[in-house]
Amino acid sequence: MKGAILHAPHDVRFEERAEPTILQPSDAVIRLSATCICGSDLWPYRGANPVTTPTPMDHEYCGVVEDVGAAVSSIKPGQFVIGSFFASDNTCSNCKAGYQSGCQHAEFVGGAQAPRLRVPLADGTLVATTDVPSEDLIPDLLALSDVMGTGWFAADAANVKPGKTVVVVGDGAVGLLGVLSAKQMGAERIIVMSRHGPRQQLAREFGATDIVTERGDEGVAHIKQLTGGIGADSVLECVGTQESMMQAIRSARQGGYVSYVGVPHGVALDGTQLFYTHVHLHGGPAPVRRFLPQLIGLVFDGRIKPGKVFDLTLPLDQVAEGYRAMDERRAIKTLLRL
Ligand SMILES: [Zn+2]
């Protein structure tokens, strides 16, 4: 089969790869219904993470089970399934506590920009839908695998509750779905920090009430002005840079909640500065598996359409153009058709 392989920064190729097979008795192999490009794929694409060996790309997937190992009991061939980018047994203490991305047997699921994918720990990782979804639901269900699950975790970890004021730092697909999540959780005011017209528009469609275009001191001042001088109850940091992290912490009120779901690159926090903010900090790789059953229900009920973040659709063989479009911010997120 052919799939996407990153050879060096800005060098993604669509080329021959080995067919995935059952390697462990707990594995499944699925045929993907569609795949996509994650914002975090841009870190190695841009050279921010070193590329030491040709690397099969991406980790977001949904599709139909083709084969399962001998030890798999609940997942069956023919089922439509969605899973997270971290395989998890869903039975260990960390999983039971709701942190499946920190599973004691967690395994990263990589190489999803391809027609087929091996998923380890199939029983714990995959969630089967009751019905096989219609074609128009595929982008929404694919989004649950990471970007929507991560946006939901960002809002959950920032303690978003009915009536609260929320700030979202970052207008990428995760930030935009953080807006959608905060809206679903009943936030009254949702302020998005964005300088990009089409993203501002989608943020408003998802429930944003205010847009702040300034950054740094001016951004903080604008947030304070919108929140009676005190800052927001909940702040979702969806980028992963020093600037965005400080923007988030400084935008929270005393004792507010800051979640961080952007993979940190060069972030260092000053203990003394943090000490006097009283903020609750909670983040990390989203335990998407915790939220999948609920989010699948919201999609099938037509209550959320997270697939709206896909504003570019290309056939998988044009994957390189998909990366270029996201790198140049011509696209929010690229869906790849098989
Ligand atoms: Zn576990």
Short mmCIF file of C-alpha atoms and ligand atoms in Angstrom, two decimals:
data_model
loop_
_atom_site.label_atom_id
_atom_site.label_comp_id
_atom_site.label_asym_id
_atom_site.label_seq_id
_atom_site.Cartn_x
_atom_site.Cartn_y
_atom_site.Cartn_z
CA MET A 1 0.00 0.00 0.00
CA LYS A 2 1.00 3.63 -0.35
CA GLY A 3 1.05 6.15 2.48
CA ALA A 4 2.64 9.40 3.65
CA ILE A 5 6.25 9.32 4.84
CA LEU A 6 8.22 12.30 6.13
CA HIS A 7 11.84 12.15 4.98
CA ALA A 8 13.05 15.59 6.08
CA PRO A 9 11.53 18.97 6.92
CA HIS A 10 9.11 19.99 4.13
CA ASP A 11 9.62 16.64 2.39
CA VAL A 12 6.52 14.44 2.71
CA ARG A 13 6.24 11.71 0.09
CA PHE A 14 3.37 9.44 -0.89
CA GLU A 15 5.14 6.13 -1.34
CA GLU A 16 5.11 2.39 -0.87
CA ARG A 17 4.91 1.09 2.70
CA ALA A 18 4.48 -2.36 4.20
CA GLU A 19 0.87 -3.49 4.73
CA PRO A 20 0.07 -3.48 8.45
CA THR A 21 -0.51 -6.92 9.96
CA ILE A 22 -1.47 -8.39 13.31
CA LEU A 23 1.79 -8.41 15.32
CA GLN A 24 0.37 -9.00 18.81
CA PRO A 25 -2.72 -11.07 19.73
CA SER A 26 -4.35 -7.87 21.09
CA ASP A 27 -4.00 -5.97 17.76
CA ALA A 28 -6.58 -5.01 15.16
CA VAL A 29 -6.06 -3.90 11.58
CA ILE A 30 -8.56 -1.39 10.27
CA ARG A 31 -9.35 0.00 6.82
CA LEU A 32 -9.53 3.77 7.19
CA SER A 33 -12.61 5.66 5.97
CA ALA A 34 -10.60 8.90 5.72
CA THR A 35 -7.50 10.36 7.26
CA CYS A 36 -6.12 13.85 7.87
CA ILE A 37 -3.21 16.05 8.91
CA CYS A 38 -2.76 17.12 12.54
CA GLY A 39 -1.36 20.46 13.67
CA SER A 40 1.22 18.46 15.60
CA ASP A 41 2.40 16.89 12.30
CA LEU A 42 3.63 20.40 11.47
CA TRP A 43 6.25 20.31 14.25
CA PRO A 44 8.43 17.69 12.49
CA TYR A 45 7.35 19.02 9.07
CA ARG A 46 8.77 22.42 9.99
CA GLY A 47 11.89 20.89 11.51
CA ALA A 48 10.97 21.81 15.11
CA ASN A 49 11.28 18.10 15.93
CA PRO A 50 14.26 16.34 14.30
CA VAL A 51 13.46 13.80 11.55
CA THR A 52 16.11 11.11 11.98
CA THR A 53 14.51 8.34 9.93
CA PRO A 54 11.76 8.20 7.27
CA THR A 55 8.60 8.41 9.38
CA PRO A 56 5.04 7.28 8.52
CA MET A 57 2.82 10.21 9.47
CA ASP A 58 -0.27 11.06 11.53
CA HIS A 59 -2.30 9.33 14.20
CA GLU A 60 -6.00 10.18 13.58
CA TYR A 61 -8.24 7.45 12.32
CA CYS A 62 -11.64 5.89 12.00
CA GLY A 63 -12.76 3.04 9.81
CA VAL A 64 -13.87 -0.55 9.52
CA VAL A 65 -12.17 -3.43 11.33
CA GLU A 66 -10.67 -5.94 8.88
CA ASP A 67 -8.82 -8.32 11.16
CA VAL A 68 -8.26 -8.90 14.88
CA GLY A 69 -5.72 -10.91 16.88
CA ALA A 70 -6.61 -14.05 18.83
CA ALA A 71 -6.84 -12.22 22.18
CA VAL A 72 -9.29 -9.55 20.98
CA SER A 73 -12.77 -10.24 22.35
CA SER A 74 -15.03 -7.16 22.09
CA ILE A 75 -13.91 -5.67 18.76
CA LYS A 76 -15.00 -7.62 15.69
CA PRO A 77 -14.32 -7.48 11.95
CA GLY A 78 -16.90 -5.36 10.12
CA GLN A 79 -17.44 -2.91 12.99
CA PHE A 80 -16.96 0.83 12.42
CA VAL A 81 -14.50 2.05 15.04
CA ILE A 82 -12.77 5.18 16.30
CA GLY A 83 -9.71 5.24 18.53
CA SER A 84 -7.26 7.64 20.07
CA PHE A 85 -3.66 8.39 19.07
CA PHE A 86 -2.54 6.57 22.23
CA ALA A 87 -3.49 2.92 22.39
CA SER A 88 -4.57 1.99 25.92
CA ASP A 89 -5.72 -1.17 27.69
CA ASN A 90 -8.53 0.81 29.40
CA THR A 91 -8.16 -1.44 32.47
CA CYS A 92 -5.06 -0.25 34.39
CA SER A 93 -5.20 2.23 37.28
CA ASN A 94 -4.32 5.21 35.10
CA CYS A 95 -7.00 4.29 32.55
CA LYS A 96 -9.59 3.79 35.29
CA ALA A 97 -8.71 7.25 36.61
CA GLY A 98 -9.57 8.63 33.14
CA TYR A 99 -6.01 9.11 31.86
CA GLN A 100 -5.86 6.57 29.06
CA SER A 101 -3.16 8.60 27.27
CA GLY A 102 -1.06 7.85 30.37
CA CYS A 103 -1.96 4.13 30.32
CA GLN A 104 0.67 1.90 31.90
CA HIS A 105 0.76 0.08 28.55
CA ALA A 106 0.23 3.11 26.32
CA GLU A 107 1.56 2.82 22.80
CA PHE A 108 1.55 5.62 20.27
CA VAL A 109 -0.49 4.85 17.15
CA GLY A 110 1.37 6.20 14.14
CA GLY A 111 1.19 6.04 10.37
CA ALA A 112 -2.51 6.75 9.83
CA GLN A 113 -2.02 8.64 6.54
CA ALA A 114 -2.49 5.36 4.68
CA PRO A 115 -5.35 3.06 3.62
CA ARG A 116 -4.82 0.64 6.52
CA LEU A 117 -3.60 0.89 10.10
CA ARG A 118 -2.52 -1.48 12.88
CA VAL A 119 -4.08 -0.55 16.23
CA PRO A 120 -2.55 -2.14 19.36
CA LEU A 121 -4.67 -3.07 22.43
CA ALA A 122 -7.77 -3.08 20.23
CA ASP A 123 -10.31 -3.91 22.96
CA GLY A 124 -9.21 -1.01 25.14
CA THR A 125 -8.40 1.49 22.42
CA LEU A 126 -11.24 1.23 19.91
CA VAL A 127 -14.86 2.28 20.38
CA ALA A 128 -17.33 0.72 17.95
CA THR A 129 -20.35 2.71 16.83
CA THR A 130 -23.79 1.11 17.09
CA ASP A 131 -24.55 1.84 13.44
CA VAL A 132 -22.29 2.15 10.42
CA PRO A 133 -22.24 5.93 9.84
CA SER A 134 -23.37 7.60 6.64
CA GLU A 135 -20.64 9.15 4.48
CA ASP A 136 -21.45 12.70 5.60
CA LEU A 137 -20.62 11.85 9.23
CA ILE A 138 -17.11 10.57 8.47
CA PRO A 139 -15.32 13.97 8.88
CA ASP A 140 -17.08 14.55 12.21
CA LEU A 141 -16.18 11.08 13.51
CA LEU A 142 -12.60 11.33 12.25
CA ALA A 143 -12.24 14.61 14.17
CA LEU A 144 -13.09 12.80 17.42
CA SER A 145 -9.90 10.72 17.15
CA ASP A 146 -7.73 13.64 18.20
CA VAL A 147 -8.64 17.23 17.44
CA MET A 148 -12.16 17.24 18.90
CA GLY A 149 -11.19 14.93 21.75
CA THR A 150 -8.31 17.27 22.54
CA GLY A 151 -10.48 20.40 22.36
CA TRP A 152 -12.98 18.70 24.68
CA PHE A 153 -10.24 17.75 27.14
CA ALA A 154 -8.96 21.35 27.03
CA ALA A 155 -12.38 22.64 28.08
CA ASP A 156 -12.87 19.86 30.65
CA ALA A 157 -9.41 20.37 32.17
CA ALA A 158 -10.02 24.13 32.36
CA ASN A 159 -13.14 23.45 34.44
CA VAL A 160 -15.55 25.03 31.94
CA LYS A 161 -19.02 25.10 33.49
CA PRO A 162 -22.36 26.76 32.74
CA GLY A 163 -22.16 30.53 33.06
CA LYS A 164 -18.35 30.72 33.06
CA THR A 165 -16.12 33.05 31.07
CA VAL A 166 -13.64 31.26 28.84
CA VAL A 167 -10.59 32.40 26.87
CA VAL A 168 -9.16 30.24 24.08
CA VAL A 169 -5.53 30.91 23.15
CA GLY A 170 -4.88 29.57 19.65
CA ASP A 171 -7.14 29.53 16.60
CA GLY A 172 -5.95 26.24 15.10
CA ALA A 173 -8.36 23.34 14.77
CA VAL A 174 -7.93 22.34 18.44
CA GLY A 175 -8.59 25.88 19.66
CA LEU A 176 -11.67 26.17 17.47
CA LEU A 177 -13.02 22.87 18.78
CA GLY A 178 -12.19 24.08 22.30
CA VAL A 179 -14.70 26.84 21.54
CA LEU A 180 -17.28 24.28 20.40
CA SER A 181 -16.63 22.23 23.55
CA ALA A 182 -16.91 25.24 25.88
CA LYS A 183 -20.22 26.13 24.21
CA GLN A 184 -21.52 22.56 24.70
CA MET A 185 -20.49 22.74 28.37
CA GLY A 186 -22.56 25.88 28.85
CA ALA A 187 -19.96 28.66 28.95
CA GLU A 188 -21.61 32.06 28.84
CA ARG A 189 -18.80 34.08 27.34
CA ILE A 190 -16.15 32.61 25.02
CA ILE A 191 -13.30 34.89 23.97
CA VAL A 192 -11.00 33.68 21.19
CA MET A 193 -7.57 35.11 20.54
CA SER A 194 -7.26 35.12 16.74
CA ARG A 195 -5.99 37.36 13.97
CA HIS A 196 -7.25 35.30 11.06
CA GLY A 197 -10.57 36.18 9.39
CA PRO A 198 -11.80 32.72 8.31
CA ARG A 199 -10.84 31.24 11.70
CA GLN A 200 -12.62 34.04 13.57
CA GLN A 201 -15.72 33.31 11.51
CA LEU A 202 -15.65 29.59 12.32
CA ALA A 203 -15.00 30.41 15.99
CA ARG A 204 -18.17 32.54 16.02
CA GLU A 205 -20.10 29.73 14.31
CA PHE A 206 -18.90 27.38 17.09
CA GLY A 207 -20.04 29.79 19.83
CA ALA A 208 -17.36 32.45 20.37
CA THR A 209 -18.81 35.71 21.70
CA ASP A 210 -15.70 37.92 21.46
CA ILE A 211 -12.51 38.04 19.40
CA VAL A 212 -9.24 39.48 20.69
CA THR A 213 -6.61 40.18 18.05
CA GLU A 214 -3.88 41.62 20.31
CA ARG A 215 -1.17 39.51 21.91
CA GLY A 216 1.22 39.89 24.84
CA ASP A 217 0.58 42.79 27.23
CA GLU A 218 -2.05 44.29 24.92
CA GLY A 219 -3.83 40.94 24.65
CA VAL A 220 -3.90 40.56 28.43
CA ALA A 221 -5.16 44.13 28.81
CA HIS A 222 -8.00 43.48 26.35
CA ILE A 223 -9.00 40.27 28.18
CA LYS A 224 -8.99 42.12 31.50
CA GLN A 225 -11.11 44.87 29.97
CA LEU A 226 -13.67 42.28 28.77
CA THR A 227 -13.80 40.54 32.17
CA GLY A 228 -14.34 43.39 34.59
CA GLY A 229 -10.62 43.71 35.23
CA ILE A 230 -10.14 40.25 36.75
CA GLY A 231 -9.47 37.78 33.93
CA ALA A 232 -11.27 34.63 32.78
CA ASP A 233 -12.50 31.69 34.87
CA SER A 234 -11.13 29.18 32.35
CA VAL A 235 -8.35 29.52 29.78
CA LEU A 236 -7.56 26.91 27.12
CA GLU A 237 -3.96 27.01 25.84
CA CYS A 238 -3.98 25.30 22.44
CA VAL A 239 -0.60 26.21 20.91
CA GLY A 240 2.39 25.10 22.98
CA THR A 241 4.81 28.03 22.87
CA GLN A 242 6.21 30.16 25.70
CA GLU A 243 4.21 33.15 24.44
CA SER A 244 0.90 31.27 24.28
CA MET A 245 1.43 29.67 27.71
CA MET A 246 2.14 33.03 29.36
CA GLN A 247 -0.78 34.57 27.46
CA ALA A 248 -3.00 31.87 28.95
CA ILE A 249 -1.75 32.14 32.53
CA ARG A 250 -1.91 35.93 32.52
CA SER A 251 -5.46 35.87 31.05
CA ALA A 252 -6.84 33.79 33.96
CA ARG A 253 -8.33 35.33 37.05
CA GLN A 254 -6.83 34.67 40.49
CA GLY A 255 -7.62 31.01 41.18
CA GLY A 256 -8.73 30.42 37.59
CA TYR A 257 -8.11 27.27 35.57
CA VAL A 258 -5.62 26.98 32.71
CA SER A 259 -5.52 23.87 30.55
CA TYR A 260 -2.70 23.25 28.09
CA VAL A 261 -2.99 20.81 25.22
CA GLY A 262 -0.52 22.23 22.68
CA VAL A 263 2.62 20.07 22.71
CA PRO A 264 5.08 22.36 24.57
CA HIS A 265 8.08 23.54 22.60
CA GLY A 266 10.54 25.50 24.73
CA VAL A 267 8.04 26.35 27.47
CA ALA A 268 9.57 27.22 30.87
CA LEU A 269 7.53 28.58 33.77
CA ASP A 270 8.72 30.90 36.50
CA GLY A 271 7.73 29.42 39.87
CA THR A 272 7.43 32.74 41.66
CA GLN A 273 5.26 34.28 38.95
CA LEU A 274 3.06 31.17 38.94
CA PHE A 275 2.83 31.17 42.74
CA TYR A 276 1.12 34.53 42.92
CA THR A 277 -1.49 33.75 40.22
CA HIS A 278 -3.19 30.93 42.18
CA VAL A 279 -4.02 29.30 38.82
CA HIS A 280 -4.90 25.62 38.48
CA LEU A 281 -2.77 24.15 35.68
CA HIS A 282 -3.87 20.90 34.05
CA GLY A 283 -2.87 19.59 30.65
CA GLY A 284 -1.05 16.97 28.67
CA PRO A 285 -1.84 14.62 25.80
CA ALA A 286 -5.62 14.40 25.85
CA PRO A 287 -7.11 11.17 27.21
CA VAL A 288 -9.40 11.08 24.17
CA ARG A 289 -10.56 7.54 24.95
CA ARG A 290 -12.37 8.85 28.07
CA PHE A 291 -14.57 11.12 25.97
CA LEU A 292 -15.15 8.99 22.83
CA PRO A 293 -18.47 7.34 23.79
CA GLN A 294 -20.03 10.69 24.74
CA LEU A 295 -18.65 12.51 21.68
CA ILE A 296 -19.77 9.75 19.29
CA GLY A 297 -23.27 10.18 20.73
CA LEU A 298 -23.19 13.95 20.18
CA VAL A 299 -22.16 13.45 16.53
CA PHE A 300 -24.83 10.82 15.79
CA ASP A 301 -27.44 13.05 17.49
CA GLY A 302 -26.39 15.94 15.22
CA ARG A 303 -25.53 18.17 18.20
CA ILE A 304 -21.92 18.83 17.14
CA LYS A 305 -20.28 19.09 13.71
CA PRO A 306 -16.55 19.11 14.52
CA GLY A 307 -15.75 18.11 10.93
CA LYS A 308 -16.29 21.76 9.99
CA VAL A 309 -12.61 22.36 10.84
CA PHE A 310 -11.70 20.49 7.65
CA ASP A 311 -11.62 23.33 5.13
CA LEU A 312 -9.51 21.50 2.56
CA THR A 313 -10.16 18.01 1.18
CA LEU A 314 -7.60 16.27 -1.00
CA PRO A 315 -7.02 12.72 -2.21
CA LEU A 316 -4.35 10.98 -0.10
CA ASP A 317 -1.88 10.97 -3.00
CA GLN A 318 -1.80 14.79 -2.76
CA VAL A 319 -0.81 14.67 0.92
CA ALA A 320 2.25 16.89 0.30
CA GLU A 321 0.00 19.74 -0.86
CA GLY A 322 -2.11 19.22 2.26
CA TYR A 323 0.94 19.84 4.45
CA ARG A 324 1.96 22.90 2.42
CA ALA A 325 -1.52 24.40 2.75
CA MET A 326 -1.51 23.98 6.53
CA ASP A 327 2.09 25.14 6.91
CA GLU A 328 1.27 28.34 4.98
CA ARG A 329 -1.99 28.72 6.97
CA ARG A 330 -4.04 28.50 3.74
CA ALA A 331 -5.97 25.66 5.40
CA ILE A 332 -7.07 25.10 9.00
CA LYS A 333 -7.02 21.33 8.64
CA THR A 334 -6.74 18.98 5.67
CA LEU A 335 -8.96 15.93 5.20
CA LEU A 336 -7.42 13.20 3.03
CA ARG A 337 -9.74 10.97 1.03
CA LEU A 338 -8.74 7.39 0.28
ZN ZN B 1 -4.22 1.48 30.94
#
